[in-house]
Short mmCIF file of C-alpha atoms in Angstrom, two decimals:
data_model
loop_
_atom_site.label_atom_id
_atom_site.label_comp_id
_atom_site.label_asym_id
_atom_site.label_seq_id
_atom_site.Cartn_x
_atom_site.Cartn_y
_atom_site.Cartn_z
CA UNK A 1 42.20 12.39 105.98
CA UNK A 2 40.12 13.52 102.65
CA UNK A 3 40.20 17.07 104.72
CA UNK A 4 43.75 17.26 104.50
CA UNK A 5 44.30 16.35 101.34
CA UNK A 6 41.98 19.52 100.00
CA UNK A 7 44.38 22.27 100.76
CA UNK A 8 46.78 20.31 98.05
CA UNK A 9 43.69 20.80 95.82
CA UNK A 10 43.45 24.10 95.76
CA UNK A 11 47.29 24.38 95.65
CA UNK A 12 47.14 22.33 92.03
CA UNK A 13 44.47 23.86 90.80
CA UNK A 14 45.28 27.49 91.14
CA UNK A 15 49.12 26.32 89.94
CA UNK A 16 46.64 24.88 86.77
CA UNK A 17 45.29 27.53 86.44
CA UNK A 18 47.41 30.25 86.44
CA UNK A 19 50.00 28.53 83.93
CA UNK A 20 46.70 27.86 81.62
CA UNK A 21 47.00 32.02 81.64
CA UNK A 22 50.24 32.53 81.21
CA UNK A 23 49.62 31.90 76.97
CA UNK A 24 46.88 34.33 76.52
CA UNK A 25 48.99 36.97 78.13
CA UNK A 26 51.27 36.52 75.08
CA UNK A 27 48.09 36.62 73.19
CA UNK A 28 47.04 40.21 74.47
CA UNK A 29 50.25 41.50 73.64
CA UNK A 30 49.69 40.37 70.11
CA UNK A 31 46.78 42.46 69.27
CA UNK A 32 47.73 45.35 71.33
CA UNK A 33 46.91 47.87 68.59
CA UNK A 34 42.85 48.25 68.15
CA UNK A 35 43.57 49.85 65.09
CA UNK A 36 45.07 47.39 62.79
CA UNK A 37 42.12 46.56 60.17
CA UNK A 38 41.06 50.40 60.30
CA UNK A 39 41.98 53.23 58.09
CA UNK A 40 45.11 54.71 58.49
CA UNK A 41 44.16 58.38 60.66
CA UNK A 42 44.60 61.24 58.31
CA UNK A 43 47.07 64.05 59.46
CA UNK A 44 49.75 66.10 57.55
CA UNK A 45 53.19 66.81 58.93
CA UNK A 46 56.26 68.50 57.56
CA UNK A 47 59.54 66.67 56.36
CA UNK A 48 62.34 66.50 57.61
CA UNK A 49 65.10 67.30 54.99
CA UNK A 50 62.28 69.74 53.34
CA UNK A 51 60.52 71.24 56.51
CA UNK A 52 58.83 73.25 54.25
CA UNK A 53 56.74 70.53 52.53
CA UNK A 54 53.75 69.13 54.10
CA UNK A 55 52.37 65.78 53.53
CA UNK A 56 49.89 63.82 54.40
CA UNK A 57 49.02 60.00 55.20
CA UNK A 58 46.58 60.33 51.82
CA UNK A 59 49.33 61.09 49.61
CA UNK A 60 50.65 57.44 49.78
CA UNK A 61 47.19 56.23 49.05
CA UNK A 62 46.95 53.34 45.99
CA UNK A 63 50.10 51.76 46.72
CA UNK A 64 51.00 49.71 50.43
CA UNK A 65 53.79 51.80 52.49
CA UNK A 66 55.68 51.02 55.25
CA UNK A 67 55.54 53.74 58.56
CA UNK A 68 58.36 53.40 60.86
CA UNK A 69 58.25 55.02 63.80
CA UNK A 70 61.81 56.56 65.06
CA UNK A 71 63.82 59.35 66.95
CA UNK A 72 67.24 60.22 67.48
CA UNK A 73 66.87 59.90 71.02
CA UNK A 74 65.58 56.22 70.53
CA UNK A 75 68.68 53.78 71.48
CA UNK A 76 66.19 50.14 70.25
CA UNK A 77 66.00 52.22 66.65
CA UNK A 78 70.02 51.93 66.12
CA UNK A 79 69.38 48.63 66.67
CA UNK A 80 66.73 47.92 64.10
CA UNK A 81 68.87 50.44 61.77
CA UNK A 82 70.33 47.52 59.81
CA UNK A 83 66.71 45.84 58.91
CA UNK A 84 65.09 49.08 57.98
CA UNK A 85 68.03 50.16 55.58
CA UNK A 86 67.03 46.48 54.24
CA UNK A 87 63.23 47.42 54.19
CA UNK A 88 64.48 50.36 51.96
CA UNK A 89 66.21 48.81 49.82
CA UNK A 90 64.36 45.23 49.30
CA UNK A 91 60.53 45.92 50.47
CA UNK A 92 59.46 47.57 46.80
CA UNK A 93 57.24 50.00 48.66
CA UNK A 94 57.47 53.50 49.86
CA UNK A 95 59.31 53.83 53.33
CA UNK A 96 57.70 56.65 55.73
CA UNK A 97 60.04 57.46 58.64
CA UNK A 98 57.93 58.89 61.36
CA UNK A 99 60.39 61.23 63.30
CA UNK A 100 58.65 61.24 67.31
CA UNK A 101 58.71 64.00 69.11
CA UNK A 102 62.85 64.77 67.97
CA UNK A 103 65.05 67.78 67.67
CA UNK A 104 65.39 68.49 64.47
CA UNK A 105 69.05 69.05 64.29
CA UNK A 106 69.35 65.58 66.47
CA UNK A 107 67.52 63.80 63.84
CA UNK A 108 69.53 65.15 61.11
CA UNK A 109 72.78 64.36 62.78
CA UNK A 110 71.64 60.69 63.59
CA UNK A 111 70.89 60.16 59.74
CA UNK A 112 74.19 61.29 58.84
CA UNK A 113 76.09 59.20 61.17
CA UNK A 114 73.82 56.06 60.77
CA UNK A 115 72.48 56.37 57.15
CA UNK A 116 69.19 57.69 55.76
CA UNK A 117 67.39 54.86 55.25
CA UNK A 118 63.34 56.05 54.45
CA UNK A 119 62.06 56.90 51.31
CA UNK A 120 60.93 60.50 52.99
CA UNK A 121 59.99 61.44 56.74
CA UNK A 122 57.16 62.69 58.51
CA UNK A 123 57.83 65.20 61.37
CA UNK A 124 55.85 64.86 64.51
CA UNK A 125 57.28 67.82 67.26
CA UNK A 126 54.28 67.59 69.47
CA UNK A 127 53.36 64.08 69.37
CA UNK A 128 49.72 65.09 68.33
CA UNK A 129 49.78 62.43 65.08
CA UNK A 130 51.29 59.87 67.14
CA UNK A 131 48.59 59.76 69.53
CA UNK A 132 46.33 58.85 66.42
CA UNK A 133 48.19 56.32 65.23
CA UNK A 134 48.10 54.93 69.46
CA UNK A 135 52.02 55.04 69.13
CA UNK A 136 53.29 54.08 72.76
CA UNK A 137 57.31 53.91 72.24
CA UNK A 138 59.82 53.60 69.16
CA UNK A 139 60.56 51.65 67.26
CA UNK A 140 57.29 50.66 65.89
CA UNK A 141 56.21 49.86 62.18
CA UNK A 142 52.97 49.64 60.97
CA UNK A 143 51.97 48.54 57.43
CA UNK A 144 49.44 49.97 55.43
CA UNK A 145 47.91 48.49 52.33
CA UNK A 146 46.82 50.08 48.82
CA UNK A 147 43.38 51.55 50.49
CA UNK A 148 44.83 52.86 53.77
CA UNK A 149 43.99 50.47 55.78
CA UNK A 150 46.65 49.48 58.66
CA UNK A 151 47.43 45.42 58.04
CA UNK A 152 50.01 45.36 60.74
CA UNK A 153 51.62 46.85 63.43
CA UNK A 154 55.08 45.76 65.10
CA UNK A 155 56.02 47.02 68.66
CA UNK A 156 59.79 47.26 69.14
CA UNK A 157 63.00 46.57 66.82
CA UNK A 158 63.18 44.60 63.78
CA UNK A 159 65.53 41.54 63.80
CA UNK A 160 65.96 38.68 61.68
CA UNK A 161 63.02 36.67 62.01
CA UNK A 162 60.68 40.21 62.40
CA UNK A 163 62.14 41.51 58.86
CA UNK A 164 61.08 38.15 56.97
CA UNK A 165 57.88 38.10 58.26
CA UNK A 166 56.89 41.84 57.46
CA UNK A 167 58.40 40.74 53.94
CA UNK A 168 55.93 38.46 53.51
CA UNK A 169 53.08 40.52 54.51
CA UNK A 170 54.32 43.27 52.27
CA UNK A 171 54.32 40.66 49.47
CA UNK A 172 51.16 40.47 50.32
CA UNK A 173 49.76 43.49 49.66
CA UNK A 174 51.57 44.28 46.88
CA UNK A 175 49.81 41.45 45.19
CA UNK A 176 46.64 42.76 46.03
CA UNK A 177 47.87 46.06 45.22
CA UNK A 178 48.67 44.94 41.80
CA UNK A 179 51.90 46.26 42.03
CA UNK B 1 37.15 18.82 115.91
CA UNK B 2 37.71 22.43 117.47
CA UNK B 3 41.40 21.70 116.95
CA UNK B 4 41.62 20.50 113.30
CA UNK B 5 39.51 23.09 112.15
CA UNK B 6 41.88 25.94 112.48
CA UNK B 7 44.70 23.87 111.04
CA UNK B 8 43.08 23.25 107.82
CA UNK B 9 42.06 26.90 107.32
CA UNK B 10 45.92 27.69 108.12
CA UNK B 11 46.61 25.33 105.47
CA UNK B 12 44.98 26.28 102.59
CA UNK B 13 45.93 30.02 103.21
CA UNK B 14 49.55 28.79 102.83
CA UNK B 15 48.87 26.82 99.39
CA UNK B 16 47.08 30.25 98.35
CA UNK B 17 50.14 32.06 99.13
CA UNK B 18 52.85 29.44 97.81
CA UNK B 19 50.78 29.29 94.54
CA UNK B 20 51.53 33.20 94.18
CA UNK B 21 54.53 32.92 95.59
CA UNK B 22 55.66 30.57 92.83
CA UNK B 23 53.54 31.89 90.15
CA UNK B 24 54.36 35.89 90.31
CA UNK B 25 58.12 35.69 88.79
CA UNK B 26 56.74 34.30 86.10
CA UNK B 27 54.06 36.77 85.65
CA UNK B 28 56.24 39.74 86.19
CA UNK B 29 58.37 38.88 83.06
CA UNK B 30 55.88 39.58 80.58
CA UNK B 31 57.00 43.41 79.19
CA UNK B 32 53.99 44.60 77.09
CA UNK B 33 55.99 45.90 74.70
CA UNK B 34 60.02 44.58 74.61
CA UNK B 35 62.48 46.83 73.35
CA UNK B 36 60.44 49.96 72.85
CA UNK B 37 61.65 52.97 74.14
CA UNK B 38 59.52 56.52 74.66
CA UNK B 39 61.02 59.79 74.53
CA UNK B 40 62.89 61.30 76.91
CA UNK B 41 63.01 57.69 78.61
CA UNK B 42 66.34 57.51 80.74
CA UNK B 43 68.27 54.75 78.46
CA UNK B 44 71.78 53.80 79.50
CA UNK B 45 73.74 53.05 76.60
CA UNK B 46 72.10 55.95 74.57
CA UNK B 47 73.63 59.72 74.39
CA UNK B 48 71.38 62.13 76.22
CA UNK B 49 69.90 64.41 73.20
CA UNK B 50 69.05 67.75 74.66
CA UNK B 51 65.64 66.98 74.65
CA UNK B 52 66.19 64.42 77.33
CA UNK B 53 68.33 66.78 79.35
CA UNK B 54 65.70 69.72 79.15
CA UNK B 55 62.87 67.20 79.69
CA UNK B 56 64.88 66.40 83.29
CA UNK B 57 64.13 69.78 84.40
CA UNK B 58 60.54 69.44 84.14
CA UNK B 59 60.52 66.06 86.19
CA UNK B 60 60.50 68.60 89.41
CA UNK B 61 56.93 69.57 89.02
CA UNK B 62 55.40 66.61 87.05
CA UNK B 63 52.17 67.67 86.16
CA UNK B 64 51.61 71.53 84.38
CA UNK B 65 49.05 73.93 85.80
CA UNK B 66 46.15 74.03 83.26
CA UNK B 67 43.87 76.87 83.01
CA UNK B 68 40.93 75.41 84.00
CA UNK B 69 37.76 77.56 83.00
CA UNK B 70 35.68 75.68 86.09
CA UNK B 71 36.09 73.92 89.24
CA UNK B 72 33.79 70.97 87.48
CA UNK B 73 36.34 70.95 84.18
CA UNK B 74 39.64 70.45 86.69
CA UNK B 75 37.45 67.96 88.66
CA UNK B 76 36.65 66.25 85.24
CA UNK B 77 40.33 66.38 83.83
CA UNK B 78 41.16 64.47 87.00
CA UNK B 79 38.74 61.72 87.51
CA UNK B 80 39.57 61.37 83.20
CA UNK B 81 43.53 61.06 83.91
CA UNK B 82 43.14 58.94 86.80
CA UNK B 83 41.12 56.28 85.18
CA UNK B 84 43.49 56.06 82.34
CA UNK B 85 46.61 54.17 81.85
CA UNK B 86 49.85 55.78 81.37
CA UNK B 87 50.88 53.61 78.29
CA UNK B 88 54.46 53.56 78.48
CA UNK B 89 55.21 53.61 82.33
CA UNK B 90 54.95 50.62 84.70
CA UNK B 91 51.44 50.72 86.25
CA UNK B 92 50.98 54.41 86.46
CA UNK B 93 47.59 56.32 85.36
CA UNK B 94 48.40 59.99 83.34
CA UNK B 95 47.20 62.41 86.50
CA UNK B 96 50.68 60.67 87.92
CA UNK B 97 53.27 60.00 84.98
CA UNK B 98 55.93 62.32 84.24
CA UNK B 99 56.55 60.47 80.64
CA UNK B 100 56.61 62.76 77.64
CA UNK B 101 53.67 60.67 76.48
CA UNK B 102 51.72 61.10 78.98
CA UNK B 103 51.98 64.69 79.11
CA UNK B 104 51.15 64.76 75.30
CA UNK B 105 47.83 62.46 75.89
CA UNK B 106 46.62 64.81 79.06
CA UNK B 107 46.90 68.17 76.92
CA UNK B 108 45.30 66.15 74.12
CA UNK B 109 42.38 65.19 77.09
CA UNK B 110 42.26 69.02 78.09
CA UNK B 111 42.04 70.46 74.62
CA UNK B 112 38.87 68.21 74.35
CA UNK B 113 37.66 68.82 77.34
CA UNK B 114 37.69 72.25 76.15
CA UNK B 115 36.10 71.68 73.01
CA UNK B 116 33.16 70.32 74.98
CA UNK B 117 33.41 66.82 74.68
CA UNK B 118 32.14 64.56 76.64
CA UNK B 119 33.97 61.99 79.16
CA UNK B 120 32.50 59.01 77.56
CA UNK B 121 33.65 60.88 74.00
CA UNK B 122 37.27 61.20 75.64
CA UNK B 123 37.20 57.78 76.93
CA UNK B 124 36.57 56.10 73.52
CA UNK B 125 39.19 58.54 71.76
CA UNK B 126 42.00 56.93 74.37
CA UNK B 127 40.14 53.08 73.37
CA UNK B 128 40.21 53.78 69.44
CA UNK B 129 43.44 54.26 70.11
CA UNK B 130 45.15 52.28 72.33
CA UNK B 131 42.35 49.19 73.10
CA UNK B 132 41.11 48.61 76.50
CA UNK B 133 44.52 48.37 78.32
CA UNK B 134 44.41 52.26 78.85
CA UNK B 135 40.92 51.73 81.20
CA UNK B 136 42.01 51.68 84.66
CA UNK B 137 38.46 50.31 85.00
CA UNK B 138 38.08 46.90 82.18
CA UNK B 139 34.35 47.61 80.46
CA UNK B 140 31.93 45.06 80.96
CA UNK B 141 32.84 42.20 77.75
CA UNK B 142 32.37 38.18 77.68
CA UNK B 143 35.95 38.01 78.31
CA UNK B 144 36.14 40.28 82.02
CA UNK B 145 32.71 38.87 83.17
CA UNK B 146 35.13 36.53 85.52
CA UNK B 147 36.55 39.38 86.31
CA UNK B 148 33.60 41.45 87.34
CA UNK B 149 31.55 38.22 88.91
CA UNK B 150 34.46 36.79 90.15
CA UNK B 151 34.26 38.44 93.75
CA UNK B 152 30.20 38.10 93.37
CA UNK B 153 31.01 34.00 92.92
CA UNK B 154 33.57 33.79 95.96
CA UNK B 155 31.53 35.94 98.25
CA UNK B 156 28.49 33.31 97.59
CA UNK B 157 31.00 30.08 97.67
CA UNK B 158 31.93 31.37 101.65
CA UNK B 159 28.74 32.25 102.54
CA UNK B 160 27.65 29.00 101.64
CA UNK B 161 30.91 27.38 103.26
CA UNK B 162 30.26 29.30 106.16
CA UNK B 163 26.86 28.36 106.94
CA UNK B 164 28.43 24.91 106.04
CA UNK B 165 30.45 24.76 108.59
CA UNK B 166 28.06 26.58 110.91
CA UNK B 167 25.36 23.76 110.58
CA UNK B 168 28.14 21.68 111.43
CA UNK B 169 29.70 22.83 114.85
CA UNK B 170 25.81 22.94 116.15
CA UNK B 171 25.38 19.31 115.35
CA UNK B 172 28.20 18.54 117.27
CA UNK B 173 27.24 20.99 120.39
#
């Protein structure tokens, strides 16, 4: 009789084990970027409106800034765009657009249509700088502090809740920077 | 005795299968990056850009021919891209994927090989940017002890169980 209970015990034990491991899968997603807490990689890229001008990530040193990865081919970027516009208006720090693997004409047309919320753009046509940033999908939003340390990375579109979280983190970074 | 044992084994096996059948649909829902998109990825709602259309053509031959300097270099490239995960795909290695990001990273791996960097350096380069997630073979660390030691534990458990059963059957004879 006891022997017949063993399969049931194995079954219950397995279900409990698997259910316990579900939340940790959620946590693994949260810490998905090993770059958080490290210095933003240094790279120079041309602008979008001004392809002749080259900007480096070092140029923003001294104040916090937001780096937002987008592309005209990216549908979720349209979804998050109202919040990106709000970030541009209300965050009080530079909002740098990282135009990833896009065609210049498409990107400019997209900005005409949806509005250019960004302070300035950096254009990565070949995607090499994106690899250094550990980008694997657009949109992605990085928060970088005045010392050039990546403090936070959000993967996926920004919504109301994420927006509030980002603003709170930016406030904190501004306090630290003393701006 | 001889009749009860297979039935017991069948019941245990059936409960294992049932447990997995129950839990797998829940697991399958976890998506590493909800809402993100990689360049060239098909999206029904968005108008395809010229770039996307252009890339459809390259789908025919996913892996571009590369000018390797030696067979050894070719083999190292094959091995490296085979054990690095394409981060935007569902369970594809870099060597198999047609995603533009995977192609970018393949080119990066190739140029690092040309620069004479070691396999270790190239793997580290990827882990520094994308985390342990890119490695199909997870590193031996405190949080992966169970993963690496698990099969050995199961083997030992099975052997002990088998010895126990054999002993019991011998006594019954």
